[in-house]
Amino acid sequence: MKDEYGFTLIELMTVVALVAIMAMIAFPAYSWLTTTNRMASEINDFTTDVAYARSEAVKRGQTVTLCASSNSTGSNPSCTGGPYTNGWIVFNDINGNGTVDAGEDLLKVHSGLNGGDTLTGNSSAVNRVTYNNVGMTSNTGKVYLHSNPDKADDRRCLTISTVGNYQLQRGSACP
């Protein structure tokens, strides 16, 4: 008679129970990881566009504006003055009026954020960052990214200085 190999029903149920317990332990950590990665991607997108606006202002020798825009995908995109959560645009703002007029180029469009995150400036001036032809701005302050405002770990901020530099901070280092 041959020896038969395989698993008994009890062994199989034990393995399934252990896998279920491990999954229940791992799921909260996975949720934290996805939130952290999503937020890192969002603040990196914004930081990249801030750097792009500054470099385009210097390269073109013209004023370039990055501003919050909830109608960025419409036929006449403009600065809406609200939070960056709904999206933002970058354009050469020759007229300085916050609207993409004739002769002004829409350089970049970014749609709204996902996952219930909020991206807001600490003042109305920071909801529009305008760089002059030498890369300086008068719109200084902080832009905050929150996933959950009550948790310090779920916080990122970007500080924009007058000379156009910026500094990215996260967690409790971001007041």
PDB file of C-alpha atoms in Angstrom:
ATOM      1  CA  MET A   1       0.000   0.000   0.000  1.00  0.00           C
ATOM      2  CA  LYS A   2       1.278   3.487  -0.885  1.00  0.00           C
ATOM      3  CA  ASP A   3       1.770   6.253   1.607  1.00  0.00           C
ATOM      4  CA  GLU A   4      -0.535   9.152   0.860  1.00  0.00           C
ATOM      5  CA  TYR A   5       0.718  12.713   1.190  1.00  0.00           C
ATOM      6  CA  GLY A   6      -1.375  15.799   1.788  1.00  0.00           C
ATOM      7  CA  PHE A   7      -2.944  17.948   4.439  1.00  0.00           C
ATOM      8  CA  THR A   8      -5.673  17.049   6.821  1.00  0.00           C
ATOM      9  CA  LEU A   9      -8.670  19.312   7.229  1.00  0.00           C
ATOM     10  CA  ILE A  10      -7.487  20.320  10.697  1.00  0.00           C
ATOM     11  CA  GLU A  11      -4.047  21.340   9.384  1.00  0.00           C
ATOM     12  CA  LEU A  12      -5.631  23.339   6.581  1.00  0.00           C
ATOM     13  CA  MET A  13      -8.029  25.163   8.942  1.00  0.00           C
ATOM     14  CA  THR A  14      -5.128  25.970  11.298  1.00  0.00           C
ATOM     15  CA  VAL A  15      -3.154  27.574   8.472  1.00  0.00           C
ATOM     16  CA  VAL A  16      -6.192  29.565   7.287  1.00  0.00           C
ATOM     17  CA  ALA A  17      -6.795  30.832  10.845  1.00  0.00           C
ATOM     18  CA  LEU A  18      -3.150  31.874  11.227  1.00  0.00           C
ATOM     19  CA  VAL A  19      -3.205  33.720   7.888  1.00  0.00           C
ATOM     20  CA  ALA A  20      -6.398  35.532   8.928  1.00  0.00           C
ATOM     21  CA  ILE A  21      -4.858  36.596  12.244  1.00  0.00           C
ATOM     22  CA  MET A  22      -1.692  37.827  10.510  1.00  0.00           C
ATOM     23  CA  ALA A  23      -3.776  39.795   7.986  1.00  0.00           C
ATOM     24  CA  MET A  24      -5.732  41.485  10.793  1.00  0.00           C
ATOM     25  CA  ILE A  25      -2.471  42.536  12.433  1.00  0.00           C
ATOM     26  CA  ALA A  26      -0.892  43.758   9.182  1.00  0.00           C
ATOM     27  CA  PHE A  27      -3.870  45.740   7.796  1.00  0.00           C
ATOM     28  CA  PRO A  28      -3.507  48.841  10.047  1.00  0.00           C
ATOM     29  CA  ALA A  29       0.176  49.065   9.166  1.00  0.00           C
ATOM     30  CA  TYR A  30      -0.683  48.825   5.469  1.00  0.00           C
ATOM     31  CA  SER A  31      -3.277  51.573   5.840  1.00  0.00           C
ATOM     32  CA  TRP A  32      -0.682  53.851   7.455  1.00  0.00           C
ATOM     33  CA  LEU A  33       1.781  53.054   4.664  1.00  0.00           C
ATOM     34  CA  THR A  34      -0.664  53.928   1.891  1.00  0.00           C
ATOM     35  CA  THR A  35      -1.602  57.204   3.614  1.00  0.00           C
ATOM     36  CA  THR A  36       2.058  58.138   4.063  1.00  0.00           C
ATOM     37  CA  ASN A  37       2.911  57.344   0.442  1.00  0.00           C
ATOM     38  CA  ARG A  38      -0.117  59.225  -0.910  1.00  0.00           C
ATOM     39  CA  MET A  39       0.756  62.313   1.143  1.00  0.00           C
ATOM     40  CA  ALA A  40       4.415  62.162   0.108  1.00  0.00           C
ATOM     41  CA  SER A  41       3.366  62.016  -3.526  1.00  0.00           C
ATOM     42  CA  GLU A  42       0.969  64.961  -3.157  1.00  0.00           C
ATOM     43  CA  ILE A  43       3.418  67.271  -1.377  1.00  0.00           C
ATOM     44  CA  ASN A  44       6.170  66.274  -3.824  1.00  0.00           C
ATOM     45  CA  ASP A  45       3.894  67.194  -6.749  1.00  0.00           C
ATOM     46  CA  PHE A  46       3.234  70.595  -5.193  1.00  0.00           C
ATOM     47  CA  THR A  47       6.905  71.190  -4.357  1.00  0.00           C
ATOM     48  CA  THR A  48       7.911  70.244  -7.906  1.00  0.00           C
ATOM     49  CA  ASP A  49       5.429  72.743  -9.319  1.00  0.00           C
ATOM     50  CA  VAL A  50       6.704  75.496  -6.979  1.00  0.00           C
ATOM     51  CA  ALA A  51      10.251  74.856  -8.226  1.00  0.00           C
ATOM     52  CA  TYR A  52       8.988  74.725 -11.818  1.00  0.00           C
ATOM     53  CA  ALA A  53       7.208  78.088 -11.461  1.00  0.00           C
ATOM     54  CA  ARG A  54      10.355  79.704 -10.098  1.00  0.00           C
ATOM     55  CA  SER A  55      12.611  78.266 -12.791  1.00  0.00           C
ATOM     56  CA  GLU A  56      10.177  79.278 -15.568  1.00  0.00           C
ATOM     57  CA  ALA A  57      10.054  82.848 -14.211  1.00  0.00           C
ATOM     58  CA  VAL A  58      13.841  83.092 -14.367  1.00  0.00           C
ATOM     59  CA  LYS A  59      14.100  81.296 -17.732  1.00  0.00           C
ATOM     60  CA  ARG A  60      11.395  83.405 -19.403  1.00  0.00           C
ATOM     61  CA  GLY A  61      12.346  86.647 -17.660  1.00  0.00           C
ATOM     62  CA  GLN A  62       8.651  87.114 -16.845  1.00  0.00           C
ATOM     63  CA  THR A  63       6.309  86.872 -13.887  1.00  0.00           C
ATOM     64  CA  VAL A  64       5.059  83.315 -13.315  1.00  0.00           C
ATOM     65  CA  THR A  65       2.254  82.485 -10.896  1.00  0.00           C
ATOM     66  CA  LEU A  66       1.290  79.249  -9.172  1.00  0.00           C
ATOM     67  CA  CYS A  67      -2.166  79.557  -7.664  1.00  0.00           C
ATOM     68  CA  ALA A  68      -5.066  77.555  -6.299  1.00  0.00           C
ATOM     69  CA  SER A  69      -7.631  76.903  -8.998  1.00  0.00           C
ATOM     70  CA  SER A  70     -10.815  74.888  -8.786  1.00  0.00           C
ATOM     71  CA  ASN A  71     -11.597  75.525 -12.468  1.00  0.00           C
ATOM     72  CA  SER A  72      -8.214  74.446 -13.838  1.00  0.00           C
ATOM     73  CA  THR A  73      -9.746  72.072 -16.372  1.00  0.00           C
ATOM     74  CA  GLY A  74     -12.342  74.546 -17.633  1.00  0.00           C
ATOM     75  CA  SER A  75     -12.190  76.742 -20.719  1.00  0.00           C
ATOM     76  CA  ASN A  76     -10.935  79.817 -18.826  1.00  0.00           C
ATOM     77  CA  PRO A  77      -8.711  78.669 -15.939  1.00  0.00           C
ATOM     78  CA  SER A  78      -8.047  81.246 -13.252  1.00  0.00           C
ATOM     79  CA  CYS A  79      -6.940  81.644  -9.673  1.00  0.00           C
ATOM     80  CA  THR A  80      -9.867  81.004  -7.364  1.00  0.00           C
ATOM     81  CA  GLY A  81      -8.235  82.047  -4.103  1.00  0.00           C
ATOM     82  CA  GLY A  82      -9.336  78.912  -2.295  1.00  0.00           C
ATOM     83  CA  PRO A  83      -7.225  76.065  -1.016  1.00  0.00           C
ATOM     84  CA  TYR A  84      -4.930  74.043  -3.252  1.00  0.00           C
ATOM     85  CA  THR A  85      -6.996  70.954  -2.377  1.00  0.00           C
ATOM     86  CA  ASN A  86      -9.129  71.457  -5.503  1.00  0.00           C
ATOM     87  CA  GLY A  87      -6.107  71.832  -7.793  1.00  0.00           C
ATOM     88  CA  TRP A  88      -3.660  74.462  -8.983  1.00  0.00           C
ATOM     89  CA  ILE A  89      -2.261  76.002 -12.134  1.00  0.00           C
ATOM     90  CA  VAL A  90       1.075  77.503 -13.202  1.00  0.00           C
ATOM     91  CA  PHE A  91       1.088  80.231 -15.865  1.00  0.00           C
ATOM     92  CA  ASN A  92       3.097  83.239 -16.999  1.00  0.00           C
ATOM     93  CA  ASP A  93       1.079  86.039 -15.431  1.00  0.00           C
ATOM     94  CA  ILE A  94       2.155  89.019 -17.531  1.00  0.00           C
ATOM     95  CA  ASN A  95      -0.913  91.092 -16.585  1.00  0.00           C
ATOM     96  CA  GLY A  96      -0.728  90.111 -12.890  1.00  0.00           C
ATOM     97  CA  ASN A  97      -4.487  89.613 -12.589  1.00  0.00           C
ATOM     98  CA  GLY A  98      -4.573  85.892 -11.729  1.00  0.00           C
ATOM     99  CA  THR A  99      -6.333  84.876 -14.948  1.00  0.00           C
ATOM    100  CA  VAL A 100      -4.810  83.226 -17.981  1.00  0.00           C
ATOM    101  CA  ASP A 101      -5.399  85.998 -20.536  1.00  0.00           C
ATOM    102  CA  ALA A 102      -4.530  86.252 -24.225  1.00  0.00           C
ATOM    103  CA  GLY A 103      -0.771  86.149 -24.632  1.00  0.00           C
ATOM    104  CA  GLU A 104      -0.261  84.277 -21.369  1.00  0.00           C
ATOM    105  CA  ASP A 105       0.622  80.593 -21.420  1.00  0.00           C
ATOM    106  CA  LEU A 106      -0.891  77.973 -19.146  1.00  0.00           C
ATOM    107  CA  LEU A 107       2.256  76.042 -18.228  1.00  0.00           C
ATOM    108  CA  LYS A 108       0.954  73.350 -15.875  1.00  0.00           C
ATOM    109  CA  VAL A 109      -2.348  72.100 -14.525  1.00  0.00           C
ATOM    110  CA  HIS A 110      -2.737  69.897 -11.456  1.00  0.00           C
ATOM    111  CA  SER A 111      -6.096  68.410 -10.527  1.00  0.00           C
ATOM    112  CA  GLY A 112      -7.455  68.097  -6.985  1.00  0.00           C
ATOM    113  CA  LEU A 113      -6.110  65.828  -4.265  1.00  0.00           C
ATOM    114  CA  ASN A 114      -7.400  62.367  -3.414  1.00  0.00           C
ATOM    115  CA  GLY A 115      -8.134  60.603  -0.152  1.00  0.00           C
ATOM    116  CA  GLY A 116      -9.750  63.509   1.703  1.00  0.00           C
ATOM    117  CA  ASP A 117      -6.425  65.342   2.141  1.00  0.00           C
ATOM    118  CA  THR A 118      -6.376  69.137   2.419  1.00  0.00           C
ATOM    119  CA  LEU A 119      -3.673  71.464   1.080  1.00  0.00           C
ATOM    120  CA  THR A 120      -4.037  75.060   2.287  1.00  0.00           C
ATOM    121  CA  GLY A 121      -1.869  78.103   2.837  1.00  0.00           C
ATOM    122  CA  ASN A 122      -1.554  79.840   6.189  1.00  0.00           C
ATOM    123  CA  SER A 123      -2.632  83.122   4.607  1.00  0.00           C
ATOM    124  CA  SER A 124      -4.407  84.239   1.453  1.00  0.00           C
ATOM    125  CA  ALA A 125      -1.063  85.377   0.038  1.00  0.00           C
ATOM    126  CA  VAL A 126       0.203  81.795   0.035  1.00  0.00           C
ATOM    127  CA  ASN A 127      -2.781  80.628  -2.048  1.00  0.00           C
ATOM    128  CA  ARG A 128      -0.996  82.441  -4.879  1.00  0.00           C
ATOM    129  CA  VAL A 129       2.789  82.331  -5.256  1.00  0.00           C
ATOM    130  CA  THR A 130       4.100  84.750  -7.876  1.00  0.00           C
ATOM    131  CA  TYR A 131       7.756  84.715  -8.884  1.00  0.00           C
ATOM    132  CA  ASN A 132       9.384  87.661 -10.620  1.00  0.00           C
ATOM    133  CA  ASN A 133      12.014  87.443 -13.351  1.00  0.00           C
ATOM    134  CA  VAL A 134      14.840  86.850 -10.836  1.00  0.00           C
ATOM    135  CA  GLY A 135      12.998  84.115  -8.920  1.00  0.00           C
ATOM    136  CA  MET A 136      11.924  86.117  -5.861  1.00  0.00           C
ATOM    137  CA  THR A 137       8.426  86.256  -4.386  1.00  0.00           C
ATOM    138  CA  SER A 138       6.537  88.461  -1.971  1.00  0.00           C
ATOM    139  CA  ASN A 139       4.085  85.639  -1.182  1.00  0.00           C
ATOM    140  CA  THR A 140       5.767  84.025   1.800  1.00  0.00           C
ATOM    141  CA  GLY A 141       4.361  81.623   4.331  1.00  0.00           C
ATOM    142  CA  LYS A 142       3.519  77.966   4.780  1.00  0.00           C
ATOM    143  CA  VAL A 143       1.403  75.566   2.798  1.00  0.00           C
ATOM    144  CA  TYR A 144       0.018  72.701   4.904  1.00  0.00           C
ATOM    145  CA  LEU A 145      -0.979  69.214   3.798  1.00  0.00           C
ATOM    146  CA  HIS A 146      -3.219  67.340   6.250  1.00  0.00           C
ATOM    147  CA  SER A 147      -4.679  63.884   6.090  1.00  0.00           C
ATOM    148  CA  ASN A 148      -5.974  63.984   9.638  1.00  0.00           C
ATOM    149  CA  PRO A 149      -5.438  67.370  11.366  1.00  0.00           C
ATOM    150  CA  ASP A 150      -5.544  65.709  14.810  1.00  0.00           C
ATOM    151  CA  LYS A 151      -2.530  63.497  14.094  1.00  0.00           C
ATOM    152  CA  ALA A 152       0.858  65.227  13.969  1.00  0.00           C
ATOM    153  CA  ASP A 153       2.348  62.376  11.918  1.00  0.00           C
ATOM    154  CA  ASP A 154      -0.206  63.009   9.144  1.00  0.00           C
ATOM    155  CA  ARG A 155       1.060  66.524   8.477  1.00  0.00           C
ATOM    156  CA  ARG A 156       3.418  68.030   5.894  1.00  0.00           C
ATOM    157  CA  CYS A 157       4.270  71.675   5.271  1.00  0.00           C
ATOM    158  CA  LEU A 158       6.225  73.684   2.745  1.00  0.00           C
ATOM    159  CA  THR A 159       7.717  77.005   3.859  1.00  0.00           C
ATOM    160  CA  ILE A 160       8.242  79.515   1.042  1.00  0.00           C
ATOM    161  CA  SER A 161      10.698  82.366   1.629  1.00  0.00           C
ATOM    162  CA  THR A 162      11.032  85.791  -0.017  1.00  0.00           C
ATOM    163  CA  VAL A 163      14.100  84.786  -2.018  1.00  0.00           C
ATOM    164  CA  GLY A 164      12.111  81.922  -3.521  1.00  0.00           C
ATOM    165  CA  ASN A 165      13.617  79.095  -1.509  1.00  0.00           C
ATOM    166  CA  TYR A 166      11.405  76.525   0.122  1.00  0.00           C
ATOM    167  CA  GLN A 167      11.765  73.991   2.898  1.00  0.00           C
ATOM    168  CA  LEU A 168       9.722  70.834   3.308  1.00  0.00           C
ATOM    169  CA  GLN A 169       8.897  69.571   6.812  1.00  0.00           C
ATOM    170  CA  ARG A 170       6.792  66.723   8.148  1.00  0.00           C
ATOM    171  CA  GLY A 171       5.167  65.524  11.339  1.00  0.00           C
ATOM    172  CA  SER A 172       5.687  67.430  14.575  1.00  0.00           C
ATOM    173  CA  ALA A 173       8.367  69.617  12.908  1.00  0.00           C
ATOM    174  CA  CYS A 174       5.504  71.207  10.985  1.00  0.00           C
ATOM    175  CA  PRO A 175       3.680  73.492  13.456  1.00  0.00           C
TER     176      PRO A 175
END
